[in-house]
Amino acid sequence: MRASRAAAPEALSQGAGGTTATTTTPPLNEPSPLTAPPSRTHTSSSDRARARAWAELLRLPALFTVPGDALAGAAAVSARPTGRTLLAIASSLCLYEAGMALNDWADRDVDAVERPHRPLPSGRIRPAAALGAACALTGAGLSMAACAGRPALTVAVPLAATVWAYDLALKNTPAGPLAMATARGLDLLLGAAATAGAGVVGWKAGASSLDPRAGRAAAVPGAVGGTHRALTSAALLGVRRALPSTSPLGDRQAFPSAALHGIRQALPSAALLGTHTLAVTTVSRREAQGGSPLAPFAALAVTAALTRTVTRRRSLPTDRIAGSRRGTGSRRPAGVADLAAAAMSRLSRHPRQTGAQIPPPGPAPDPLDTHAALRLALAAAYAATTARPYLHATLNPSPPLTQRAVTAGIRATIPLQAALTARSGAKGATVTALLTTALAPLAGRFARKVSVT
């Protein structure tokens, strides 16, 4: 200060006892010592604390388990990821985070007793802000799905409904784990519907994207084991001629929806991923109290069964066609891939019908030789991630070991997604599986700073 309080009094007043009381008012250009402005260090520290609170609320490390759902769905329809697949991933991320925020909002009273350090019970985030974030993220997720196409939105709507139903009503009921498993399976189907929806939607008479007179190849999802990206115009003409008048697809003027066909192809992968989620969710119901070895033991058995399943090659459409030719008695309706295979076979025998000389295909490489090692490695990584924590929780179902088992189960979702992708045998599945696997170390690094449970 420029002057002391005694040397420069601004006002004098006579007290009741005859003493003189002095009051000092600082100059207008000088801030009062009682109201000092906050420092930059204090502001940045407050911002970091707020960001950490939201990271804990949204459980950001668990986000790395989400993109693999859509990628596995794209591989299940024997297609490479597209722009619509990326939109499906963005939609899944938003809906997943909406579920995380809504979960803490619904459990704020329970967390005040069992987990008072969580963002809402500790007062670091207001409950209204968490609920608003859940609503905003749900709207963003549905908007992203709408941008990916109507088939993706058709799957995203029940996915969002399942997430809200689980958090608000089903979590503490026997149907809770099943609802969570359904949500994870729908998330994989979201990627399959978005990717397959970019392909064939319908075949009408006259001008059509599948008309061989268009002079270009048209992509057919799920074509012959996922190794053919497109059919030539001659092959399309063969498909059209191969359609009988009494085909289960109707007449020759319409193809089935590619999105529905893709969802049907992705159902086995969605069931396997949902089974894993069912086991993890069942274990998580006792993570705060502990005391039950049955749930981790059942999860350990599920892990063994899933590991054995993903190491085997997925049944491809060509395998089913060969089985029907051997007289297996299968009554499964022919799909797009089956019709394409029949057309290619017909054209190879009678190329003059279309004016195209198509040589007979040579021996195709066995997908088992190409992807077996990768499937085995990913399945081993999945089993290694979960087996030991599940075993420890079985032997000693204390809250810390049960929470560790739940964390391991969540992290094991990534190698399982990669194994399902490699198991599809689709072209480019190896690269997609490796990219999915690369998310695991990132999830582990963030999990050291923010808990995923």
Short mmCIF file of C-alpha atoms in Angstrom, two decimals:
data_model
loop_
_atom_site.label_atom_id
_atom_site.label_comp_id
_atom_site.label_asym_id
_atom_site.label_seq_id
_atom_site.Cartn_x
_atom_site.Cartn_y
_atom_site.Cartn_z
CA MET A 1 0.00 0.00 0.00
CA ARG A 2 1.11 3.48 -0.68
CA ALA A 3 0.24 4.93 2.79
CA SER A 4 -0.27 3.49 6.22
CA ARG A 5 -3.63 3.51 7.91
CA ALA A 6 -2.37 5.90 10.71
CA ALA A 7 -0.78 8.42 8.39
CA ALA A 8 -3.69 8.79 6.04
CA PRO A 9 -6.99 8.39 7.82
CA GLU A 10 -9.99 9.00 5.61
CA ALA A 11 -12.59 9.60 8.33
CA LEU A 12 -12.69 10.34 12.02
CA SER A 13 -15.50 9.71 14.42
CA GLN A 14 -15.77 10.37 18.15
CA GLY A 15 -16.62 7.30 20.20
CA ALA A 16 -18.88 7.22 23.21
CA GLY A 17 -15.93 7.00 25.60
CA GLY A 18 -14.19 9.99 24.15
CA THR A 19 -11.72 7.89 22.19
CA THR A 20 -11.09 8.57 18.61
CA ALA A 21 -11.91 5.73 16.19
CA THR A 22 -10.29 5.74 12.82
CA THR A 23 -11.45 3.93 9.71
CA THR A 24 -9.34 3.51 6.67
CA THR A 25 -10.66 3.17 3.14
CA PRO A 26 -8.20 2.10 0.50
CA PRO A 27 -7.78 4.24 -2.57
CA LEU A 28 -10.09 3.58 -5.50
CA ASN A 29 -7.29 2.27 -7.68
CA GLU A 30 -6.04 -0.25 -5.12
CA PRO A 31 -7.86 -3.57 -4.38
CA SER A 32 -8.96 -4.26 -0.86
CA PRO A 33 -6.71 -6.70 1.02
CA LEU A 34 -9.82 -8.62 2.18
CA THR A 35 -11.03 -9.40 -1.38
CA ALA A 36 -7.94 -10.48 -3.24
CA PRO A 37 -8.58 -11.87 -6.75
CA PRO A 38 -8.24 -15.67 -7.13
CA SER A 39 -4.93 -16.84 -8.49
CA ARG A 40 -4.54 -18.74 -11.73
CA THR A 41 -3.20 -21.73 -9.85
CA HIS A 42 -6.37 -22.00 -7.80
CA THR A 43 -8.55 -21.75 -10.94
CA SER A 44 -6.65 -24.40 -12.85
CA SER A 45 -6.71 -26.72 -9.83
CA SER A 46 -10.48 -26.31 -9.58
CA ASP A 47 -10.89 -27.09 -13.29
CA ARG A 48 -8.79 -30.22 -12.97
CA ALA A 49 -10.82 -31.38 -9.98
CA ARG A 50 -14.05 -30.84 -11.89
CA ALA A 51 -12.73 -32.70 -14.95
CA ARG A 52 -11.65 -35.60 -12.76
CA ALA A 53 -15.08 -35.74 -11.15
CA TRP A 54 -16.75 -36.04 -14.56
CA ALA A 55 -14.21 -38.65 -15.62
CA GLU A 56 -15.13 -40.70 -12.55
CA LEU A 57 -18.83 -40.22 -13.17
CA LEU A 58 -18.60 -41.32 -16.81
CA ARG A 59 -15.98 -43.99 -16.07
CA LEU A 60 -13.89 -42.95 -19.06
CA PRO A 61 -11.56 -46.02 -19.09
CA ALA A 62 -14.59 -48.20 -19.82
CA LEU A 63 -15.15 -46.25 -23.05
CA PHE A 64 -12.38 -48.25 -24.70
CA THR A 65 -14.59 -51.35 -24.52
CA VAL A 66 -17.24 -49.76 -26.75
CA PRO A 67 -15.75 -49.34 -30.29
CA GLY A 68 -15.07 -53.07 -30.57
CA ASP A 69 -18.81 -53.78 -30.53
CA ALA A 70 -19.47 -52.00 -33.81
CA LEU A 71 -16.25 -53.32 -35.36
CA ALA A 72 -17.20 -56.89 -34.46
CA GLY A 73 -20.64 -56.25 -35.91
CA ALA A 74 -19.13 -55.03 -39.17
CA ALA A 75 -16.93 -58.12 -39.34
CA ALA A 76 -19.93 -60.35 -38.65
CA VAL A 77 -21.56 -59.14 -41.89
CA SER A 78 -18.30 -59.84 -43.76
CA ALA A 79 -17.66 -56.18 -44.49
CA ARG A 80 -14.95 -53.69 -43.77
CA PRO A 81 -15.75 -50.73 -41.49
CA THR A 82 -17.25 -47.78 -43.33
CA GLY A 83 -18.22 -44.25 -42.49
CA ARG A 84 -21.54 -45.55 -41.20
CA THR A 85 -19.62 -47.87 -38.88
CA LEU A 86 -17.84 -44.85 -37.41
CA LEU A 87 -21.21 -43.17 -36.85
CA ALA A 88 -22.41 -46.32 -35.10
CA ILE A 89 -19.33 -46.19 -32.85
CA ALA A 90 -20.05 -42.55 -31.99
CA SER A 91 -23.67 -43.44 -31.21
CA SER A 92 -22.56 -46.32 -28.99
CA LEU A 93 -20.14 -44.08 -27.08
CA CYS A 94 -22.85 -41.51 -26.38
CA LEU A 95 -25.41 -44.10 -25.27
CA TYR A 96 -22.84 -45.87 -23.09
CA GLU A 97 -21.88 -42.66 -21.32
CA ALA A 98 -25.55 -41.75 -20.93
CA GLY A 99 -26.02 -45.03 -19.09
CA MET A 100 -23.04 -44.29 -16.82
CA ALA A 101 -24.35 -40.86 -15.82
CA LEU A 102 -27.89 -42.17 -15.34
CA ASN A 103 -26.58 -45.07 -13.27
CA ASP A 104 -24.94 -42.78 -10.71
CA TRP A 105 -27.98 -40.51 -10.65
CA ALA A 106 -30.29 -43.44 -9.89
CA ASP A 107 -27.89 -44.87 -7.26
CA ARG A 108 -26.97 -41.62 -5.52
CA ASP A 109 -28.70 -42.63 -2.26
CA VAL A 110 -27.13 -46.09 -2.24
CA ASP A 111 -23.71 -44.68 -3.10
CA ALA A 112 -24.00 -42.24 -0.20
CA VAL A 113 -23.77 -45.28 2.11
CA GLU A 114 -21.61 -47.73 0.14
CA ARG A 115 -19.46 -45.35 -1.94
CA PRO A 116 -19.43 -41.87 -0.43
CA HIS A 117 -16.36 -40.98 -2.50
CA ARG A 118 -18.35 -41.09 -5.77
CA PRO A 119 -18.89 -37.70 -7.50
CA LEU A 120 -22.58 -37.30 -6.60
CA PRO A 121 -22.50 -38.31 -2.90
CA SER A 122 -19.34 -36.27 -2.34
CA GLY A 123 -20.99 -33.17 -3.81
CA ARG A 124 -18.47 -32.68 -6.62
CA ILE A 125 -21.23 -32.98 -9.24
CA ARG A 126 -24.85 -31.98 -8.75
CA PRO A 127 -27.48 -34.70 -9.40
CA ALA A 128 -29.34 -32.41 -11.80
CA ALA A 129 -26.18 -32.03 -13.88
CA ALA A 130 -25.74 -35.81 -14.08
CA LEU A 131 -29.35 -36.31 -15.19
CA GLY A 132 -29.04 -33.54 -17.77
CA ALA A 133 -25.87 -35.12 -19.13
CA ALA A 134 -27.67 -38.48 -19.46
CA CYS A 135 -30.50 -36.89 -21.44
CA ALA A 136 -28.15 -34.92 -23.69
CA LEU A 137 -25.94 -37.93 -24.41
CA THR A 138 -28.98 -40.09 -25.22
CA GLY A 139 -30.20 -37.51 -27.72
CA ALA A 140 -26.75 -37.26 -29.28
CA GLY A 141 -26.50 -41.04 -29.57
CA LEU A 142 -29.84 -41.36 -31.33
CA SER A 143 -28.91 -38.50 -33.65
CA MET A 144 -25.67 -40.23 -34.61
CA ALA A 145 -27.57 -43.44 -35.28
CA ALA A 146 -30.05 -41.57 -37.48
CA CYS A 147 -27.13 -40.22 -39.51
CA ALA A 148 -25.93 -43.80 -39.98
CA GLY A 149 -29.23 -44.76 -41.59
CA ARG A 150 -32.66 -46.02 -40.71
CA PRO A 151 -31.51 -49.60 -39.93
CA ALA A 152 -29.03 -48.25 -37.37
CA LEU A 153 -31.67 -46.03 -35.78
CA THR A 154 -34.03 -49.00 -35.61
CA VAL A 155 -31.49 -50.80 -33.41
CA ALA A 156 -30.38 -47.71 -31.44
CA VAL A 157 -33.88 -46.93 -30.16
CA PRO A 158 -34.35 -50.24 -28.29
CA LEU A 159 -30.73 -50.00 -27.17
CA ALA A 160 -31.36 -46.62 -25.54
CA ALA A 161 -34.62 -47.91 -24.04
CA THR A 162 -32.80 -50.90 -22.56
CA VAL A 163 -30.14 -48.67 -21.01
CA TRP A 164 -32.72 -46.42 -19.33
CA ALA A 165 -34.85 -49.37 -18.23
CA TYR A 166 -31.83 -51.05 -16.64
CA ASP A 167 -30.70 -47.98 -14.71
CA LEU A 168 -34.14 -46.88 -13.52
CA ALA A 169 -36.04 -50.12 -12.97
CA LEU A 170 -34.28 -53.41 -13.74
CA LYS A 171 -30.88 -53.05 -12.10
CA ASN A 172 -31.81 -54.51 -8.72
CA THR A 173 -34.14 -57.17 -10.12
CA PRO A 174 -33.30 -60.68 -11.40
CA ALA A 175 -33.72 -59.29 -14.93
CA GLY A 176 -30.90 -56.78 -14.43
CA PRO A 177 -27.99 -58.87 -15.77
CA LEU A 178 -30.08 -60.03 -18.70
CA ALA A 179 -30.95 -56.43 -19.58
CA MET A 180 -27.28 -55.44 -19.51
CA ALA A 181 -26.38 -58.41 -21.71
CA THR A 182 -29.14 -57.41 -24.13
CA ALA A 183 -27.78 -53.88 -24.32
CA ARG A 184 -24.28 -55.11 -25.19
CA GLY A 185 -25.65 -57.47 -27.82
CA LEU A 186 -27.74 -54.68 -29.35
CA ASP A 187 -24.63 -52.51 -29.46
CA LEU A 188 -22.92 -55.11 -31.67
CA LEU A 189 -26.03 -55.37 -33.85
CA LEU A 190 -25.97 -51.57 -34.18
CA GLY A 191 -22.62 -51.79 -35.93
CA ALA A 192 -23.85 -54.64 -38.12
CA ALA A 193 -27.02 -52.79 -39.15
CA ALA A 194 -25.16 -49.56 -39.87
CA THR A 195 -22.51 -51.30 -41.98
CA ALA A 196 -24.86 -53.60 -43.88
CA GLY A 197 -27.39 -50.80 -44.36
CA ALA A 198 -24.91 -49.03 -46.63
CA GLY A 199 -25.17 -51.89 -49.13
CA VAL A 200 -28.16 -53.48 -50.79
CA VAL A 201 -31.49 -52.12 -49.63
CA GLY A 202 -33.82 -53.42 -52.26
CA TRP A 203 -34.10 -54.64 -55.85
CA LYS A 204 -36.90 -53.30 -57.95
CA ALA A 205 -37.70 -53.82 -61.57
CA GLY A 206 -36.38 -51.32 -64.05
CA ALA A 207 -33.55 -48.96 -63.11
CA SER A 208 -31.80 -50.41 -60.08
CA SER A 209 -28.42 -50.28 -58.43
CA LEU A 210 -28.30 -54.03 -58.92
CA ASP A 211 -29.21 -53.92 -62.59
CA PRO A 212 -26.33 -55.49 -64.54
CA ARG A 213 -26.93 -52.92 -67.30
CA ALA A 214 -25.66 -50.24 -64.93
CA GLY A 215 -22.14 -51.35 -65.89
CA ARG A 216 -20.63 -51.43 -62.42
CA ALA A 217 -20.16 -53.92 -59.63
CA ALA A 218 -22.49 -53.81 -56.65
CA ALA A 219 -21.39 -54.77 -53.18
CA VAL A 220 -23.33 -57.54 -51.48
CA PRO A 221 -22.68 -57.90 -47.74
CA GLY A 222 -21.88 -61.43 -46.67
CA ALA A 223 -20.91 -62.69 -50.13
CA VAL A 224 -19.34 -66.17 -50.16
CA GLY A 225 -17.48 -66.25 -46.89
CA GLY A 226 -16.70 -62.56 -46.98
CA THR A 227 -13.94 -62.96 -49.59
CA HIS A 228 -15.76 -61.33 -52.53
CA ARG A 229 -16.26 -57.59 -52.18
CA ALA A 230 -18.42 -57.22 -55.28
CA LEU A 231 -20.17 -59.16 -58.00
CA THR A 232 -19.63 -58.31 -61.64
CA SER A 233 -22.54 -57.35 -63.86
CA ALA A 234 -22.48 -60.83 -65.36
CA ALA A 235 -22.74 -62.41 -61.95
CA LEU A 236 -25.66 -60.15 -61.08
CA LEU A 237 -27.41 -61.27 -64.21
CA GLY A 238 -26.80 -64.84 -63.12
CA VAL A 239 -28.33 -64.09 -59.73
CA ARG A 240 -31.36 -62.67 -61.42
CA ARG A 241 -31.75 -65.72 -63.64
CA ALA A 242 -31.10 -68.09 -60.74
CA LEU A 243 -34.05 -66.73 -58.76
CA PRO A 244 -36.95 -69.15 -59.18
CA SER A 245 -40.48 -67.82 -59.40
CA THR A 246 -41.29 -69.55 -56.12
CA SER A 247 -38.23 -68.25 -54.30
CA PRO A 248 -38.68 -67.59 -50.57
CA LEU A 249 -37.50 -64.08 -51.43
CA GLY A 250 -40.59 -63.48 -53.54
CA ASP A 251 -40.35 -62.71 -57.25
CA ARG A 252 -37.31 -61.50 -59.12
CA GLN A 253 -38.10 -57.87 -58.46
CA ALA A 254 -37.02 -57.70 -54.83
CA PHE A 255 -34.07 -58.62 -52.68
CA PRO A 256 -34.36 -58.93 -48.89
CA SER A 257 -33.16 -56.02 -46.83
CA ALA A 258 -29.38 -56.10 -46.53
CA ALA A 259 -29.64 -54.70 -43.01
CA LEU A 260 -31.90 -57.53 -41.88
CA HIS A 261 -29.60 -60.03 -43.51
CA GLY A 262 -26.62 -58.46 -41.74
CA ILE A 263 -28.37 -58.52 -38.37
CA ARG A 264 -29.14 -62.21 -38.85
CA GLN A 265 -25.48 -62.88 -39.58
CA ALA A 266 -24.37 -60.93 -36.50
CA LEU A 267 -26.71 -62.67 -34.06
CA PRO A 268 -24.21 -65.42 -33.05
CA SER A 269 -21.51 -62.86 -32.23
CA ALA A 270 -24.01 -60.73 -30.32
CA ALA A 271 -25.08 -63.78 -28.30
CA LEU A 272 -21.47 -64.61 -27.36
CA LEU A 273 -20.71 -61.04 -26.33
CA GLY A 274 -23.97 -60.83 -24.40
CA THR A 275 -23.13 -64.03 -22.53
CA HIS A 276 -19.85 -62.55 -21.36
CA THR A 277 -21.63 -59.37 -20.25
CA LEU A 278 -24.22 -61.42 -18.40
CA ALA A 279 -21.48 -63.14 -16.39
CA VAL A 280 -19.67 -59.89 -15.54
CA THR A 281 -22.88 -58.12 -14.52
CA THR A 282 -23.87 -61.01 -12.28
CA VAL A 283 -20.53 -60.74 -10.46
CA SER A 284 -20.85 -56.95 -10.15
CA ARG A 285 -24.11 -57.20 -8.20
CA ARG A 286 -22.07 -58.25 -5.12
CA GLU A 287 -18.96 -56.14 -5.64
CA ALA A 288 -19.72 -53.79 -2.75
CA GLN A 289 -20.74 -56.48 -0.25
CA GLY A 290 -18.96 -59.64 -1.44
CA GLY A 291 -19.70 -62.96 0.23
CA SER A 292 -20.91 -65.09 -2.73
CA PRO A 293 -18.47 -67.39 -4.57
CA LEU A 294 -21.12 -68.76 -6.94
CA ALA A 295 -21.17 -65.77 -9.30
CA PRO A 296 -17.39 -65.62 -9.95
CA PHE A 297 -17.28 -69.40 -10.29
CA ALA A 298 -20.06 -69.29 -12.90
CA ALA A 299 -18.25 -66.47 -14.68
CA LEU A 300 -15.10 -68.61 -14.72
CA ALA A 301 -17.03 -71.44 -16.38
CA VAL A 302 -18.52 -69.03 -18.92
CA THR A 303 -15.04 -67.75 -19.74
CA ALA A 304 -13.85 -71.31 -20.44
CA ALA A 305 -16.83 -72.00 -22.71
CA LEU A 306 -16.44 -68.74 -24.64
CA THR A 307 -12.70 -69.29 -25.04
CA ARG A 308 -13.34 -72.67 -26.61
CA THR A 309 -16.02 -71.24 -28.90
CA VAL A 310 -14.05 -68.31 -30.30
CA THR A 311 -11.07 -70.50 -31.15
CA ARG A 312 -13.18 -72.34 -33.70
CA ARG A 313 -13.90 -70.97 -37.16
CA ARG A 314 -17.33 -69.50 -37.67
CA SER A 315 -19.70 -71.41 -39.93
CA LEU A 316 -19.72 -69.61 -43.27
CA PRO A 317 -22.53 -69.48 -45.86
CA THR A 318 -20.50 -71.66 -48.21
CA ASP A 319 -20.38 -74.36 -45.54
CA ARG A 320 -24.16 -74.34 -45.26
CA ILE A 321 -24.53 -74.49 -49.04
CA ALA A 322 -22.22 -77.48 -49.20
CA GLY A 323 -24.17 -79.15 -46.42
CA SER A 324 -27.44 -78.70 -48.29
CA ARG A 325 -25.89 -80.19 -51.44
CA ARG A 326 -24.84 -83.23 -49.41
CA GLY A 327 -28.44 -83.76 -48.40
CA THR A 328 -28.39 -82.61 -44.80
CA GLY A 329 -32.08 -81.77 -44.95
CA SER A 330 -31.62 -78.16 -44.00
CA ARG A 331 -34.70 -76.04 -44.63
CA ARG A 332 -33.00 -72.68 -44.10
CA PRO A 333 -34.14 -70.12 -46.72
CA ALA A 334 -31.47 -69.09 -49.16
CA GLY A 335 -29.84 -65.78 -48.40
CA VAL A 336 -28.03 -63.23 -50.55
CA ALA A 337 -24.72 -65.01 -50.15
CA ASP A 338 -26.26 -68.37 -51.10
CA LEU A 339 -27.83 -66.94 -54.25
CA ALA A 340 -24.57 -65.24 -55.18
CA ALA A 341 -22.68 -68.52 -54.79
CA ALA A 342 -25.24 -70.33 -56.92
CA ALA A 343 -24.98 -67.65 -59.59
CA MET A 344 -21.21 -67.78 -59.68
CA SER A 345 -21.32 -71.56 -59.94
CA ARG A 346 -23.82 -71.37 -62.79
CA LEU A 347 -21.79 -68.78 -64.66
CA SER A 348 -18.64 -70.86 -64.33
CA ARG A 349 -20.44 -73.78 -65.99
CA HIS A 350 -22.33 -71.79 -68.65
CA PRO A 351 -20.46 -68.55 -69.35
CA ARG A 352 -22.09 -68.04 -72.77
CA GLN A 353 -25.44 -67.22 -71.19
CA THR A 354 -24.14 -63.81 -70.19
CA GLY A 355 -21.47 -63.30 -72.81
CA ALA A 356 -18.75 -63.17 -70.17
CA GLN A 357 -15.85 -65.56 -70.00
CA ILE A 358 -15.38 -66.29 -66.31
CA PRO A 359 -12.76 -68.91 -65.56
CA PRO A 360 -13.59 -71.44 -62.86
CA PRO A 361 -12.31 -70.27 -59.49
CA GLY A 362 -9.16 -71.85 -58.18
CA PRO A 363 -8.78 -73.38 -54.76
CA ALA A 364 -9.42 -70.72 -52.14
CA PRO A 365 -7.12 -70.50 -49.13
CA ASP A 366 -8.50 -72.06 -46.02
CA PRO A 367 -9.51 -69.31 -43.57
CA LEU A 368 -8.49 -71.65 -40.79
CA ASP A 369 -4.84 -71.44 -41.88
CA THR A 370 -4.95 -67.64 -42.12
CA HIS A 371 -6.75 -66.71 -38.91
CA ALA A 372 -6.27 -69.71 -36.61
CA ALA A 373 -3.14 -68.34 -34.93
CA LEU A 374 -4.71 -64.93 -34.37
CA ARG A 375 -7.91 -66.44 -32.98
CA LEU A 376 -5.91 -68.63 -30.63
CA ALA A 377 -3.81 -65.71 -29.37
CA LEU A 378 -6.83 -63.46 -28.80
CA ALA A 379 -8.76 -66.23 -27.06
CA ALA A 380 -5.75 -66.86 -24.81
CA ALA A 381 -5.58 -63.13 -23.99
CA TYR A 382 -9.28 -63.13 -23.12
CA ALA A 383 -8.92 -66.14 -20.84
CA ALA A 384 -5.76 -64.80 -19.19
CA THR A 385 -7.42 -61.46 -18.42
CA THR A 386 -10.35 -62.97 -16.53
CA ALA A 387 -9.37 -66.41 -15.26
CA ARG A 388 -7.11 -65.42 -12.37
CA PRO A 389 -9.31 -62.62 -10.91
CA TYR A 390 -12.39 -64.85 -11.17
CA LEU A 391 -10.55 -67.66 -9.42
CA HIS A 392 -9.40 -65.37 -6.60
CA ALA A 393 -12.93 -64.03 -6.14
CA THR A 394 -14.22 -67.59 -6.02
CA LEU A 395 -11.79 -68.60 -3.30
CA ASN A 396 -12.18 -65.36 -1.33
CA PRO A 397 -15.29 -63.37 -2.33
CA SER A 398 -14.32 -60.23 -0.45
CA PRO A 399 -15.34 -56.81 -1.82
CA PRO A 400 -11.81 -55.87 -3.03
CA LEU A 401 -11.30 -59.16 -4.89
CA THR A 402 -14.83 -59.07 -6.29
CA GLN A 403 -14.30 -55.54 -7.59
CA ARG A 404 -11.02 -56.65 -9.12
CA ALA A 405 -12.85 -59.49 -10.86
CA VAL A 406 -15.44 -57.07 -12.24
CA THR A 407 -12.70 -54.77 -13.53
CA ALA A 408 -10.98 -57.70 -15.22
CA GLY A 409 -14.25 -58.78 -16.80
CA ILE A 410 -14.83 -55.33 -18.24
CA ARG A 411 -11.29 -55.15 -19.62
CA ALA A 412 -11.63 -58.66 -21.10
CA THR A 413 -14.40 -57.37 -23.34
CA ILE A 414 -11.76 -55.93 -25.69
CA PRO A 415 -9.88 -59.18 -26.49
CA LEU A 416 -13.23 -60.96 -26.81
CA GLN A 417 -14.39 -58.40 -29.36
CA ALA A 418 -11.13 -58.81 -31.26
CA ALA A 419 -11.48 -62.61 -31.19
CA LEU A 420 -15.03 -62.36 -32.56
CA THR A 421 -13.77 -60.09 -35.32
CA ALA A 422 -10.97 -62.47 -36.29
CA ARG A 423 -13.37 -65.42 -36.06
CA SER A 424 -15.60 -63.93 -38.75
CA GLY A 425 -13.02 -64.67 -41.45
CA ALA A 426 -13.96 -61.49 -43.32
CA LYS A 427 -11.47 -59.72 -45.51
CA GLY A 428 -9.65 -57.14 -43.44
CA ALA A 429 -10.74 -58.81 -40.19
CA THR A 430 -7.13 -59.29 -39.13
CA VAL A 431 -6.38 -55.56 -39.27
CA THR A 432 -9.65 -54.70 -37.52
CA ALA A 433 -8.96 -57.25 -34.79
CA LEU A 434 -5.49 -55.85 -34.19
CA LEU A 435 -6.84 -52.30 -34.01
CA THR A 436 -9.40 -53.44 -31.47
CA THR A 437 -6.69 -55.16 -29.45
CA ALA A 438 -4.67 -51.93 -29.37
CA LEU A 439 -7.41 -50.37 -27.23
CA ALA A 440 -6.61 -52.71 -24.33
CA PRO A 441 -3.34 -51.05 -23.18
CA LEU A 442 -4.98 -47.63 -23.44
CA ALA A 443 -7.83 -48.81 -21.23
CA GLY A 444 -5.33 -50.19 -18.72
CA ARG A 445 -3.39 -46.94 -18.62
CA PHE A 446 -6.48 -44.83 -17.95
CA ALA A 447 -7.77 -47.37 -15.43
CA ARG A 448 -4.78 -46.60 -13.21
CA LYS A 449 -6.08 -43.05 -12.82
CA VAL A 450 -9.86 -43.52 -12.90
CA SER A 451 -11.72 -46.59 -11.69
CA VAL A 452 -13.96 -48.40 -14.17
CA THR A 453 -16.38 -49.60 -11.44
#
